[in-house]
mmCIF file of C-alpha atoms in Angstrom:
data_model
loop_
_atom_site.group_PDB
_atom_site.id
_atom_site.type_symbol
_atom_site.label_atom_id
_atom_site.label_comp_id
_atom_site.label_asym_id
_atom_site.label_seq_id
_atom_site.Cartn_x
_atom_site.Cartn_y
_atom_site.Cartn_z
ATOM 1 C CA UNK A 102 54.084 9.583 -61.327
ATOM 2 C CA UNK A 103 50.127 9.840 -61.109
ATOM 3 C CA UNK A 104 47.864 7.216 -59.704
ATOM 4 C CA UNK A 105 45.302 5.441 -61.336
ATOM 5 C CA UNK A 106 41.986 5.144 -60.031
ATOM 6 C CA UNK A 107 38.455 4.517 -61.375
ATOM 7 C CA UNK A 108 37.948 8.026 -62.034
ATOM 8 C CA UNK A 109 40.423 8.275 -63.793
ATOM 9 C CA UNK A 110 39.173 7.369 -67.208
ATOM 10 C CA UNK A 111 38.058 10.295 -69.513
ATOM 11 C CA UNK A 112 35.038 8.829 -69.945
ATOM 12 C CA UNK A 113 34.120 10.052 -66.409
ATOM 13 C CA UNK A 114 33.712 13.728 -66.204
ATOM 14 C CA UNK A 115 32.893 15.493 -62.567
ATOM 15 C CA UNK A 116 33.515 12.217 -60.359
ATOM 16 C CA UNK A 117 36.124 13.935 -58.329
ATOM 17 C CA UNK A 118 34.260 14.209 -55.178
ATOM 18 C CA UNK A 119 32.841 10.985 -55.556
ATOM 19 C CA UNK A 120 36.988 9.668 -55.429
ATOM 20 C CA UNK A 121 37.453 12.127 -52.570
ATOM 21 C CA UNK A 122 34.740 10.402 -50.475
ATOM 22 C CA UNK A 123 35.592 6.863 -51.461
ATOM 23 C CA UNK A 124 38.795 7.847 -49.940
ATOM 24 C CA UNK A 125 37.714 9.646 -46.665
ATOM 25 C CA UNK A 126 35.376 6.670 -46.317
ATOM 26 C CA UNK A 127 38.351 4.176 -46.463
ATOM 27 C CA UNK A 128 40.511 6.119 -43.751
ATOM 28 C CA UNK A 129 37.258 5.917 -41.604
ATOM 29 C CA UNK A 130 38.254 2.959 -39.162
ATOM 30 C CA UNK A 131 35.876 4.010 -35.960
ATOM 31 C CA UNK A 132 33.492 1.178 -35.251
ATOM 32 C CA UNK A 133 31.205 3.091 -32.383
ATOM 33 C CA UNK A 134 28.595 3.272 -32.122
ATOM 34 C CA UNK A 135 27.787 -0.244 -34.022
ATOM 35 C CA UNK A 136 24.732 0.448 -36.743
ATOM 36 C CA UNK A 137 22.451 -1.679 -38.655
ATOM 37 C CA UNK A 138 21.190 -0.082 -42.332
ATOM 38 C CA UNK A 139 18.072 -2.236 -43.313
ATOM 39 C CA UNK A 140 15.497 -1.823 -46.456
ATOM 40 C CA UNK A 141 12.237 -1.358 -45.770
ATOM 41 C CA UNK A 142 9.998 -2.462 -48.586
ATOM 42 C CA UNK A 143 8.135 -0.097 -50.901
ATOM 43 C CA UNK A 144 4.713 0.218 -49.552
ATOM 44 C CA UNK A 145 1.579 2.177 -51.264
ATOM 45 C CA UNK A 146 3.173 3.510 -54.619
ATOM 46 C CA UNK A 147 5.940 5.012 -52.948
ATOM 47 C CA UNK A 148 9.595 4.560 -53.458
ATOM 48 C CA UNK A 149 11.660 2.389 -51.389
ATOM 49 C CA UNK A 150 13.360 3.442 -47.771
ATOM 50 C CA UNK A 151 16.260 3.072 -46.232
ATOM 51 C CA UNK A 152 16.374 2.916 -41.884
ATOM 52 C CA UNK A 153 19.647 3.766 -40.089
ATOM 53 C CA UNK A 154 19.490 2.247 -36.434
ATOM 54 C CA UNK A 155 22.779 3.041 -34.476
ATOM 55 C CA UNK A 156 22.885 1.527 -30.471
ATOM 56 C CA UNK A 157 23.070 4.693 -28.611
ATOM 57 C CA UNK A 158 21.941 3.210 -25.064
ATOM 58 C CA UNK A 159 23.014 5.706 -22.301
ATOM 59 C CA UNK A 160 22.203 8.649 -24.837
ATOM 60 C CA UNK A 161 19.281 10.788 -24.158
ATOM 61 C CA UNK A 162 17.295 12.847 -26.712
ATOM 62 C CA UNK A 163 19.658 16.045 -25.778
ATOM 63 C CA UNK A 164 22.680 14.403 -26.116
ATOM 64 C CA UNK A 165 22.114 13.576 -29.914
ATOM 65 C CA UNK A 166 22.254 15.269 -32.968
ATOM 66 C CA UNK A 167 21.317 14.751 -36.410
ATOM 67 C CA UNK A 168 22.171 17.013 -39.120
ATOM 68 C CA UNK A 169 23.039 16.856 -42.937
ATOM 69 C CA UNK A 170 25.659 18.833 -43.779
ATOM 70 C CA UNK A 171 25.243 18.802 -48.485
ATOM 71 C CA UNK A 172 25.788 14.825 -48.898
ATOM 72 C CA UNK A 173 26.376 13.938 -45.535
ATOM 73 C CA UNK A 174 24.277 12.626 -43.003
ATOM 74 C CA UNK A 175 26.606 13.631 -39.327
ATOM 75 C CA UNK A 176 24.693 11.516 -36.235
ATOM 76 C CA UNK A 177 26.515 13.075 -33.152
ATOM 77 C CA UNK A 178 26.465 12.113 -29.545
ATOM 78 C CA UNK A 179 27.777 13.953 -26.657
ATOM 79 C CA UNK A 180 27.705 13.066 -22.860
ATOM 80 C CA UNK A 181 28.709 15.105 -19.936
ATOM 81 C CA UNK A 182 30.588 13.677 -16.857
ATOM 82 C CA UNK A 183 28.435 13.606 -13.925
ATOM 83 C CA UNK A 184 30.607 14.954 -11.612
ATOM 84 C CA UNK A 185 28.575 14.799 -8.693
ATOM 85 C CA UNK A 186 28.137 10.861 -8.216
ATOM 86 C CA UNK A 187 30.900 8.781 -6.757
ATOM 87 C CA UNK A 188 31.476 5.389 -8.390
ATOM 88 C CA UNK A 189 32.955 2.211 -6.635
ATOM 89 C CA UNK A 190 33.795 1.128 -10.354
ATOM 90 C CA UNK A 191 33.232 2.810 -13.530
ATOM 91 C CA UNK A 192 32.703 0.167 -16.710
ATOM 92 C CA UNK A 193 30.499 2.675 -18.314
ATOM 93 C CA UNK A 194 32.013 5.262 -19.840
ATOM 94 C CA UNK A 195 30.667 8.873 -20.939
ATOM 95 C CA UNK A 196 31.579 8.989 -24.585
ATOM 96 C CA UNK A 197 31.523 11.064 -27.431
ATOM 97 C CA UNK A 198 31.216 9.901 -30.888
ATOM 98 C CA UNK A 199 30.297 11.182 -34.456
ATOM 99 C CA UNK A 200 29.003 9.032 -37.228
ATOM 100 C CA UNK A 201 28.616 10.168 -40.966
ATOM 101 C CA UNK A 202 27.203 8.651 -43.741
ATOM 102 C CA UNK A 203 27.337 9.425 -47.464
ATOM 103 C CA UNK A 204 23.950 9.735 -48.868
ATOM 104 C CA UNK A 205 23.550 9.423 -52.694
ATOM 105 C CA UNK A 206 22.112 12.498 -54.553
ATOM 106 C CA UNK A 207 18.149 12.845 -54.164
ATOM 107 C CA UNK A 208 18.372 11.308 -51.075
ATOM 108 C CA UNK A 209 16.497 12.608 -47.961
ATOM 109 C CA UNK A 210 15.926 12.240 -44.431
ATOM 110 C CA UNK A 211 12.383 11.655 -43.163
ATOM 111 C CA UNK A 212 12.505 11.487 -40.016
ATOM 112 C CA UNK A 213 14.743 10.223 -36.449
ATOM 113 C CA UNK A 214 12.919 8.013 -33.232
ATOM 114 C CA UNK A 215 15.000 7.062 -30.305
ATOM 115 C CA UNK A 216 13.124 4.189 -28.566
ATOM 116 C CA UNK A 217 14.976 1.383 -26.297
ATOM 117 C CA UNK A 218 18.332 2.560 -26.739
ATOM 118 C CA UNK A 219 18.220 2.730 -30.584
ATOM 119 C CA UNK A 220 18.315 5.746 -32.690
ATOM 120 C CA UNK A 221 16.332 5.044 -36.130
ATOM 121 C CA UNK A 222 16.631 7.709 -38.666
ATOM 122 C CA UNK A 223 14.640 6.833 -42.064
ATOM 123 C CA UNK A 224 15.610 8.065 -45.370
ATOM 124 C CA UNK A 225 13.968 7.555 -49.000
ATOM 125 C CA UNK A 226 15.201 8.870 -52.387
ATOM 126 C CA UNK A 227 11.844 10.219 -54.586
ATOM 127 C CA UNK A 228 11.875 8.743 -58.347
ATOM 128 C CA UNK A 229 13.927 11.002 -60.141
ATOM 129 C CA UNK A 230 12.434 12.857 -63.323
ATOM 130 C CA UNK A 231 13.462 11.607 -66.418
ATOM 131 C CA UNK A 232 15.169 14.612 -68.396
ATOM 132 C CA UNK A 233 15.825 14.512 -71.788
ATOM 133 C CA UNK A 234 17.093 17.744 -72.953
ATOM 134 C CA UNK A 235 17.869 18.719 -76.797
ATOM 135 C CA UNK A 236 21.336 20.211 -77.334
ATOM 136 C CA UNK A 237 21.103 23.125 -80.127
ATOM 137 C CA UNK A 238 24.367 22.719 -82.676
ATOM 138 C CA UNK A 239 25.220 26.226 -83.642
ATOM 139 C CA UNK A 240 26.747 26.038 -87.136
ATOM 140 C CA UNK A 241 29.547 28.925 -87.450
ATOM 141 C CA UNK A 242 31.028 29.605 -91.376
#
């Protein structure tokens, strides 16, 4: 017996990785760090942004990572030990963590600031080109 989802309608062609992300999003339980997403109003002509601001105190510059990996922006953060302190009581732990976030197509990153404990990264997608395109019918006898 097959599932039904959304996608599955022949009506829409080529949404199979779309269904494959909605799925790997819903699996995705991990609430650390915690995140805000905020939009910033278009300003001078130019399209709308989107800012990303994940709490990443304890995290220096060389800890974190920021990539985009085709439709996925990947935020990592990686800590060491520091082996040579002695600690009466640890409540702080070294942690690791790796967030991701599905970015629509067109959509880029402009830029990342850490500043106070907060990691902003700031995307915006251009306007798109309208393409019309004429499909030739070839007529066979």
């Amino acid at each position: 017996m097959s599932r039904m989802t959304p996608f599955s309608s022949p009506l829409l062609l080529g949404f199979d990785a779309m269904e494959k992300t909605l799925e790997r999003l819903a699996k995705s339980g991990d609430s650390y760090p915690p995140y805000n997403i905020e939009r910033l109003g278009a300003a001078d002509g130019k399209a709308e942004r989107l800012r990303i601001t994940l709490a990443v105190a304890g995290f220096a510059e060389s800890d974190l990572d920021v990539t985009t990996e085709e439709n996925q922006l990947i935020v990592r953060g990686r800590q060491t030990d520091d082996t040579e302190r002695e600690f009466l009581h640890r409540g702080i732990a070294a942690r690791q963590f790796q967030r991701c976030f599905v970015l629509a197509d067109g959509m880029r990153v402009i830029g990342a600031e850490l500043k106070n404990g907060l990691l902003s990264i700031d995307l915006d997608r251009p306007e798109a080109e309208r393409l019309v395109r004429k499909i030739n019918i070839s007529v066979k006898d």
